Coordinates of C-alpha atoms in Angstrom, one line a residue:
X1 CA 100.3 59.7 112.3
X2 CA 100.7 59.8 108.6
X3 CA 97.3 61.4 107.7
X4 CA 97.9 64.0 110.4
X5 CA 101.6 64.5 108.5
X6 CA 99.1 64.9 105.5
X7 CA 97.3 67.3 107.1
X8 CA 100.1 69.2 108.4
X9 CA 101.6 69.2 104.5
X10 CA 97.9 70.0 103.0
X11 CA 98.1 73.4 105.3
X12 CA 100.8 74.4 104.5
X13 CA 100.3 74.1 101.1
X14 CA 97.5 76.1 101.4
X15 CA 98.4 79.3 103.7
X16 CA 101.9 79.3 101.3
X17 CA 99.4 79.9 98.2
X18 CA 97.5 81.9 100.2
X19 CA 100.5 83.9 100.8
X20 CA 101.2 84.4 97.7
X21 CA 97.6 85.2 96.6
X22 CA 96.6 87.9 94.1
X23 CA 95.4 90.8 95.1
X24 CA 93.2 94.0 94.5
X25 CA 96.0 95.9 92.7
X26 CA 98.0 93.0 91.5
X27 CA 94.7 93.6 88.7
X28 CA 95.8 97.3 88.3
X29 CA 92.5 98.7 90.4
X30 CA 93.2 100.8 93.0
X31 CA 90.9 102.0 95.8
X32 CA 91.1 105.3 96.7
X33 CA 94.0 108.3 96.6
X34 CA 96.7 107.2 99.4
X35 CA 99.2 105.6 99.0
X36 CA 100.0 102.1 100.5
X37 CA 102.6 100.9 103.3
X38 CA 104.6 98.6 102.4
X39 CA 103.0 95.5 102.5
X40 CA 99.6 96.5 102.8
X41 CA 98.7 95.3 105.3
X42 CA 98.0 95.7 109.1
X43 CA 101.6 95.0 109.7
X44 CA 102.4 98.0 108.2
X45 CA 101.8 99.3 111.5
X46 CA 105.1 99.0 113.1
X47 CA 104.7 96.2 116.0
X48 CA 101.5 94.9 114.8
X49 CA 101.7 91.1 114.1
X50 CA 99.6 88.7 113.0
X51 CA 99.2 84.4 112.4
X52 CA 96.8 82.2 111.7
X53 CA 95.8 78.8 112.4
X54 CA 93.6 77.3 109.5
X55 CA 91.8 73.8 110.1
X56 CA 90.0 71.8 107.2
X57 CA 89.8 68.1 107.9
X58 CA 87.4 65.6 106.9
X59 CA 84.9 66.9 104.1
X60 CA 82.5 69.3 107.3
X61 CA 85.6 70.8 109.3
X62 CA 86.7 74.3 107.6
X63 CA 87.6 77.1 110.1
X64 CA 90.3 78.8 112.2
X65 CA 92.0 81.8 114.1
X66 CA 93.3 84.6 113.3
X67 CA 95.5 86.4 116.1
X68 CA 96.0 90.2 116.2
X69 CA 98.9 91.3 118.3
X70 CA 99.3 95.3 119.0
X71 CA 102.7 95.1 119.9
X72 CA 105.5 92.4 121.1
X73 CA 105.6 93.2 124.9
X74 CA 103.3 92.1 127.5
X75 CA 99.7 93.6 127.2
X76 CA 98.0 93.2 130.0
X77 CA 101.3 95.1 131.7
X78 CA 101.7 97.6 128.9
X79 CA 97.8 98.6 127.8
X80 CA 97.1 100.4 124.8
X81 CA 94.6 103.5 123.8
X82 CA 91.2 101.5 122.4
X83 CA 87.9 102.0 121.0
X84 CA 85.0 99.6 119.6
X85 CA 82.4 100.5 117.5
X86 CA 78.9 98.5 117.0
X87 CA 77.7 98.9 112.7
X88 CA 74.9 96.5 113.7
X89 CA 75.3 94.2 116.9
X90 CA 73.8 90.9 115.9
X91 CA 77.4 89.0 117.2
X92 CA 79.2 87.9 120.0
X93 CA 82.0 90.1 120.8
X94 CA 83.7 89.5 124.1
X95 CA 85.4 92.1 126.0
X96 CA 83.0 94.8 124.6
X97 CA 81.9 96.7 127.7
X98 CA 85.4 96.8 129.6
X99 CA 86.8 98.4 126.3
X100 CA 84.4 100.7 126.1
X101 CA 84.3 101.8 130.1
X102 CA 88.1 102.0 130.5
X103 CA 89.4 102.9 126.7
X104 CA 92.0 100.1 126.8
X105 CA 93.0 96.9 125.7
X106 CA 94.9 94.5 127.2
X107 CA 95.0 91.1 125.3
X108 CA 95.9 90.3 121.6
X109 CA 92.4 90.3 119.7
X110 CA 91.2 86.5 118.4
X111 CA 88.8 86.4 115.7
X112 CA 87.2 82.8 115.0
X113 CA 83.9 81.4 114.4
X114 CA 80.6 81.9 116.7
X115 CA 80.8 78.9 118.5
X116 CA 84.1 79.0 119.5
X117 CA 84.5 82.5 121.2
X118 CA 84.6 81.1 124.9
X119 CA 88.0 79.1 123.4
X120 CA 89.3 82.1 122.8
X121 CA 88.8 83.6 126.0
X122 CA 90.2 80.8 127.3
X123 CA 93.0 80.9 125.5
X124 CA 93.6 84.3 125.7
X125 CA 93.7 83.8 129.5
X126 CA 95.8 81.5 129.4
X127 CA 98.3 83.6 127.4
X128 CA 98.0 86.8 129.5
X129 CA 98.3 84.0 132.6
X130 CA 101.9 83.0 130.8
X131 CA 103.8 85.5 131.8
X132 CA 105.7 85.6 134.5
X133 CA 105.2 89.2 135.5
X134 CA 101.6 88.3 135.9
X135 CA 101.5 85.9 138.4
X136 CA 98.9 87.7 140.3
X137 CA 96.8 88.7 137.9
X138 CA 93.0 87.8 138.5
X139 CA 90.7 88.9 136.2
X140 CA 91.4 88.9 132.2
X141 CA 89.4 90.9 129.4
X142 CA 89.9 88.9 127.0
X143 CA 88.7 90.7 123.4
X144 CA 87.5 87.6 120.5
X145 CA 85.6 88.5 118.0
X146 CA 83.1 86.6 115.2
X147 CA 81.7 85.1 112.5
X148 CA 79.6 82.1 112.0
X149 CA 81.1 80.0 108.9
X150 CA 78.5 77.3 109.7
X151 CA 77.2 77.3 106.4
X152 CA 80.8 75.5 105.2
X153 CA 81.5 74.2 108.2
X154 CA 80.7 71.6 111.0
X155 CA 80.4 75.0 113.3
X156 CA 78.4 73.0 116.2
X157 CA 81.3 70.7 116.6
X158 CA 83.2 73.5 117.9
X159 CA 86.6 71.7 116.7
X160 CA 88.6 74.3 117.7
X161 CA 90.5 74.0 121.0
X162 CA 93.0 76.5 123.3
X163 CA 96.0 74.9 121.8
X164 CA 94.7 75.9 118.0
X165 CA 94.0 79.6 119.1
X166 CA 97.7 79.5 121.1
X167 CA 99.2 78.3 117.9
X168 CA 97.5 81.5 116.0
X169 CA 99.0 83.8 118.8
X170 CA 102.5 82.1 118.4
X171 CA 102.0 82.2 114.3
X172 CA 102.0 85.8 114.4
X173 CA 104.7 87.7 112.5
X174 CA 105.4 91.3 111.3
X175 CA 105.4 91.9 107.3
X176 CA 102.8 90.3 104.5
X177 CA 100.6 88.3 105.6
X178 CA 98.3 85.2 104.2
X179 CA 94.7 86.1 103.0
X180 CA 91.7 84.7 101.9
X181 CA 90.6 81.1 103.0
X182 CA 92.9 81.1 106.5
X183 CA 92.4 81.4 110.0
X184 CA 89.1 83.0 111.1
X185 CA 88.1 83.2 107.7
X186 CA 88.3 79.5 105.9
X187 CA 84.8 78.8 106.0
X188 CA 83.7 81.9 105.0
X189 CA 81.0 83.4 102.7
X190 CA 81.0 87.2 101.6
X191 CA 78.1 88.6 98.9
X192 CA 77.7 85.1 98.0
X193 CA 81.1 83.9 97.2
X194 CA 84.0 82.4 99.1
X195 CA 85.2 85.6 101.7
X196 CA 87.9 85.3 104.3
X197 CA 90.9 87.3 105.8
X198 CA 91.4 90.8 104.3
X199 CA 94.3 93.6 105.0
X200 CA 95.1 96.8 103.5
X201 CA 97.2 99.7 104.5
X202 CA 97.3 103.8 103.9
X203 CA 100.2 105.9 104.4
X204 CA 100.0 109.6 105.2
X205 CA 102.0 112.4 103.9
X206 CA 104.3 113.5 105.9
X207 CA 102.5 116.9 106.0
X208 CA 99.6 115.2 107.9
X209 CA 101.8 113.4 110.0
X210 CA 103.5 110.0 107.7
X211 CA 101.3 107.9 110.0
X212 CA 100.0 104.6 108.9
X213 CA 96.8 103.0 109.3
X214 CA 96.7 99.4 108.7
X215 CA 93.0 97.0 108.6
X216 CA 92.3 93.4 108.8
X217 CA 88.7 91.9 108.3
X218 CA 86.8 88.5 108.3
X219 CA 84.1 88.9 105.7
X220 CA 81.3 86.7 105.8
X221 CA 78.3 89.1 105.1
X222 CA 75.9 90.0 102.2
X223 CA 74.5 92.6 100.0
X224 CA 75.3 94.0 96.5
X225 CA 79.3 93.8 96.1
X226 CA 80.7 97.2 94.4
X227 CA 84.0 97.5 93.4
X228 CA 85.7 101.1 93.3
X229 CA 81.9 102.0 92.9
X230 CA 81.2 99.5 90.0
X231 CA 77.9 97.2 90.6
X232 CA 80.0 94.0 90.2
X233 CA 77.2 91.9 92.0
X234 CA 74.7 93.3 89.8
X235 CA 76.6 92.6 86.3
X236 CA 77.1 89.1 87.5
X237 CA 73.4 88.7 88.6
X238 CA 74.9 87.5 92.1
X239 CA 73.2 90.3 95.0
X240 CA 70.9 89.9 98.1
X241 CA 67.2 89.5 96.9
X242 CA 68.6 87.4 93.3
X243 CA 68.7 84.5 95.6
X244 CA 70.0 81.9 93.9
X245 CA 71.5 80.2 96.7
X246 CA 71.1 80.7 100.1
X247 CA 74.6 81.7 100.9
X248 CA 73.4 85.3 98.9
X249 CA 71.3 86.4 101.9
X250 CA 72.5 89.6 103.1
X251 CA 72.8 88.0 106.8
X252 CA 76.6 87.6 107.5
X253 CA 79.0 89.5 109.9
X254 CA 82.2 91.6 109.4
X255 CA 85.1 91.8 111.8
X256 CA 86.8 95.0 111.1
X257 CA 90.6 95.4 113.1
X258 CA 92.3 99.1 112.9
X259 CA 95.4 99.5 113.6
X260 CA 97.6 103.0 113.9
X261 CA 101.2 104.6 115.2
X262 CA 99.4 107.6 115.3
X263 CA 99.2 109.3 118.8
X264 CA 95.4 109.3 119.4
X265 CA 93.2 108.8 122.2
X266 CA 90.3 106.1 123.0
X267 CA 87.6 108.6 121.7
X268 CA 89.0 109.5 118.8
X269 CA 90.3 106.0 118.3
X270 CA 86.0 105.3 118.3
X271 CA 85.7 108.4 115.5
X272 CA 87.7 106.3 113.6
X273 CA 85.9 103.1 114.1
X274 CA 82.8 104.3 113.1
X275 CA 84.4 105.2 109.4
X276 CA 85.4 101.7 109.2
X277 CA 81.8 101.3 108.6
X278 CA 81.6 103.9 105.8
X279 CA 84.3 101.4 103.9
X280 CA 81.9 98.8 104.7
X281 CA 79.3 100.2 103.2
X282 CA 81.3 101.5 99.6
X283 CA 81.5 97.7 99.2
X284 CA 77.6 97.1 98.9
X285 CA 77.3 96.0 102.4
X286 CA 73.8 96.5 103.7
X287 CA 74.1 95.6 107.7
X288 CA 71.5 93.3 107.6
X289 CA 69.0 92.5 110.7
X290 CA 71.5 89.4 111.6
X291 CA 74.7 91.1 110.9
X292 CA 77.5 91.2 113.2
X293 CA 79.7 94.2 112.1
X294 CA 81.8 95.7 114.6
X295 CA 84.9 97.1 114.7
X296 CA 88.0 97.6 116.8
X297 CA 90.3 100.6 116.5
X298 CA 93.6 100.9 118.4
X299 CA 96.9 103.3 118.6
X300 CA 100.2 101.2 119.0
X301 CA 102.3 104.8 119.8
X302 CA 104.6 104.0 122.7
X303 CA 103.4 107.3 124.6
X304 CA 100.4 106.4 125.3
X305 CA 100.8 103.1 126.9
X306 CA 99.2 102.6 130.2
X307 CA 101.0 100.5 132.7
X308 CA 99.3 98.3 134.9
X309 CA 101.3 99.3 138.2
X310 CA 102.3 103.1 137.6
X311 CA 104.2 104.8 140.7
X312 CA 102.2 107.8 140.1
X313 CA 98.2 108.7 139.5
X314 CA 98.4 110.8 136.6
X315 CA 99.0 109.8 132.8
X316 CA 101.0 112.8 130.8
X317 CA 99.8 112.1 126.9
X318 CA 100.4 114.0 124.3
X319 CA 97.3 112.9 121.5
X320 CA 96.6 114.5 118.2
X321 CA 93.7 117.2 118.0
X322 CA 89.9 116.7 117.1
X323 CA 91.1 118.9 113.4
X324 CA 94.0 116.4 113.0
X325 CA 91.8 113.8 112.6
X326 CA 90.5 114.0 109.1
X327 CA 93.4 112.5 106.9
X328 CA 93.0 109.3 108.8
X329 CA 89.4 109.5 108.6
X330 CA 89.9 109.1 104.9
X331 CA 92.9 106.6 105.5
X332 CA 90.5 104.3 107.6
X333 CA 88.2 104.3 104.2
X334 CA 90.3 103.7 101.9
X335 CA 91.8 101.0 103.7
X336 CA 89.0 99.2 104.8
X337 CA 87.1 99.0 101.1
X338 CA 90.3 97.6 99.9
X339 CA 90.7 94.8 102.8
X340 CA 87.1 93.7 102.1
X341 CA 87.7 93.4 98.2
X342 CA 91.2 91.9 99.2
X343 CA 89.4 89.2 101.3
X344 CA 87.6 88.0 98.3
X345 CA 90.6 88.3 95.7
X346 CA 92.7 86.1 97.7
X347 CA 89.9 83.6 98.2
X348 CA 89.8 80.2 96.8
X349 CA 86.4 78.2 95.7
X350 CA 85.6 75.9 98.8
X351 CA 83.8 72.5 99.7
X352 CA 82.5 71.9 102.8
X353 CA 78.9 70.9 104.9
X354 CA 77.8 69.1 101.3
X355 CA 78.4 72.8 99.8
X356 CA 80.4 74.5 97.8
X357 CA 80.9 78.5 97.6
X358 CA 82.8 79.7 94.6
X359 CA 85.8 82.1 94.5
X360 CA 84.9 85.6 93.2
X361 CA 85.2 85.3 88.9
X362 CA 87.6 87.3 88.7
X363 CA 88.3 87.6 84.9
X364 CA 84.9 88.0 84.6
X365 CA 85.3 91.1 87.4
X366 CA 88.2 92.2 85.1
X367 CA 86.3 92.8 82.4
X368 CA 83.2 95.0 83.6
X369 CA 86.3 97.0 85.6
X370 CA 87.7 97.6 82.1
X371 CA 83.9 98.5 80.7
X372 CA 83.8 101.3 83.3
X373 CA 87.0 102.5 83.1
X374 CA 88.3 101.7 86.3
X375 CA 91.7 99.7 85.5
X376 CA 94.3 101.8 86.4
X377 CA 97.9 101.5 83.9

């Protein structure tokens, strides 16, 4: 009972100091022209929520959970416009095929390690299956997503269980939100140093809109990290094909979330997806052979909602145009390179499997950013 008290104090220690991590522009460097919802984060989205639920025990147990909730109200009764889009499919994303067929999703999205994506389906079952409205519901597509922190932690134990991802589902709240080594991403490794949970947010002008697009990632991939287009991984002489330790191989997967308010339909939803994957790719990503990048885009507007039982066969949606699109083209960027870079910011050095992955140098960073000019006043 005590060490488990210990445990309970240890956790909270650390998602309170991940809370109040620094970020990407506490450092003056700013990604991009938009500007920034409040928090900057995925919450900025009005209704999105998000929690966590971060496990490190013993010196080979470092993963988690992170839940995604589009809005508070049932899901499975009240779907919402979705899209996913595959960067390189070498994952295990579940509820892949029903969101592409139907354009909808219809449980909060879990993110957590490889090996324990059929908890999460689980769990996400038995979340839909808790409310009472759904007492007759059958069949679940349940949406987790991946990314195998195996190389810090004791991934075959598959320590996670349902009542862990409930607890990230329950954890989730509006506003800022903790980054870096929590949930989904505690054992994670990104370019070679310690990755983990990353959010950013843009903000339109009013004249395109005022809509908000909000991202959340789970980094755990390789490559050559840039940073607002400076060659970071190459000044520090730590890029895929230095190798210096294994963890620098280029194999990895990203989990990329996008969130909107803005009225837009499942295809255009994808159109935005797939320049999710441009952001991933301004931060030196490569996609490698055994990378697992995918992302999921959805719309939380309340007119487009789908309801499971509708007393009539027709939907009447009003959905922004294919010409409407580009300013949250640009958002989706913007907002995705800064989530990445955010994930690695807020990161702490981590032990774990016999390993240890070191947080990103970031004085070190600080001073090439001021060689090229790119520290902002």
């Amino acid at each position: 009972m005590r060490y488990r008290l210990y445990l309970c104090l240890f956790l909270h220690v650390i998602l309170s100091s991940s809370m109040t991590a620094q970020l990407l522009r506490d450092h003056h460097i700013q990604i991009g022209i938009l500007p920034t919802g409040k928090h900057n984060a995925i919450t900025d989205v009005p209704g999105v929520r998000v929690g966590h639920f971060t496990l490190i025990e013993g010196k080979n147990i470092r993963t988690g959970a992170t839940a995604i909730l589009p809005h508070g109200d049932n899901i499975f009764q009240q779907k919402i416009p979705a899209a996913i889009y595959v960067g390189n499919g070498f994952g295990k994303l579940a509820g892949y095929s029903q969101v592409k067929e139907l354009g909808t999703l219809e449980t909060p999205i879990l993110l957590t390690n490889t090996l324990n994506v059929a908890t999460g389906i689980d769990a996400l079952i038995d979340y839909t299956f808790g409310f009472e409205a759904n007492a007759n519901v059958r069949s679940v597509n349940a949406v987790v997503g991946e990314t195998n922190d195996g190389y810090l932690n004791d991934i075959r134990g598959r320590h996670l269980n349902r009542a862990h991802m409930l607890a990230a589902i329950r954890n989730a709240k509006s506003g800022k939100i903790a980054q870096g080594n929590v949930g989904a991403g505690t054992g994670t490794v990104c370019f070679g140093f310690k990755g983990g949970i990353g959010s950013a947010s843009r903000k339109l002008p009013d004249l395109f809109g005022g809509y908000t697009i909000g991202v959340l990632v789970q980094t755990n991939f390789g490559g050559v990290l840039q940073i607002d287009g400076v060659p970071i991984g190459k000044e520090l002489g730590q890029y895929y094909f230095k190798r210096q330790i294994d963890a620098q191989d280029a194999d990895g997967s990203c989990m990329i979330v996008v969130a909107t308010d803005a009225p837009i339909n499942a295809r255009n939803l994808e159109r935005i997806a797939k320049r999710a994957i441009m952001g991933l790719a301004k931060t030196g990503s490569i996609a490698s052979n055994g990378s697992g990048d995918y992302v999921i885009a959805f719309s939380t507007h309340p007119d487009l909602r789908e309801a499971y039982e509708a007393p009539n066969r027709f939907l009447e949606q009003k959905v922004l145009r294919n010409d409407a699109m580009s300013p949250l083209f640009m958002a989706t960027i913007e907002a995705t390179e800064e989530a990445i870079l955010n994930s690695l910011f807020a990161a702490k050095t981590l032990s774990g499997n016999g390993r240890t992955i070191e947080a990103l140098p970031i004085k070190k960073v600080i001073e090439i950013m001021k060689q090229y000019n790119r520290i902002q006043p």
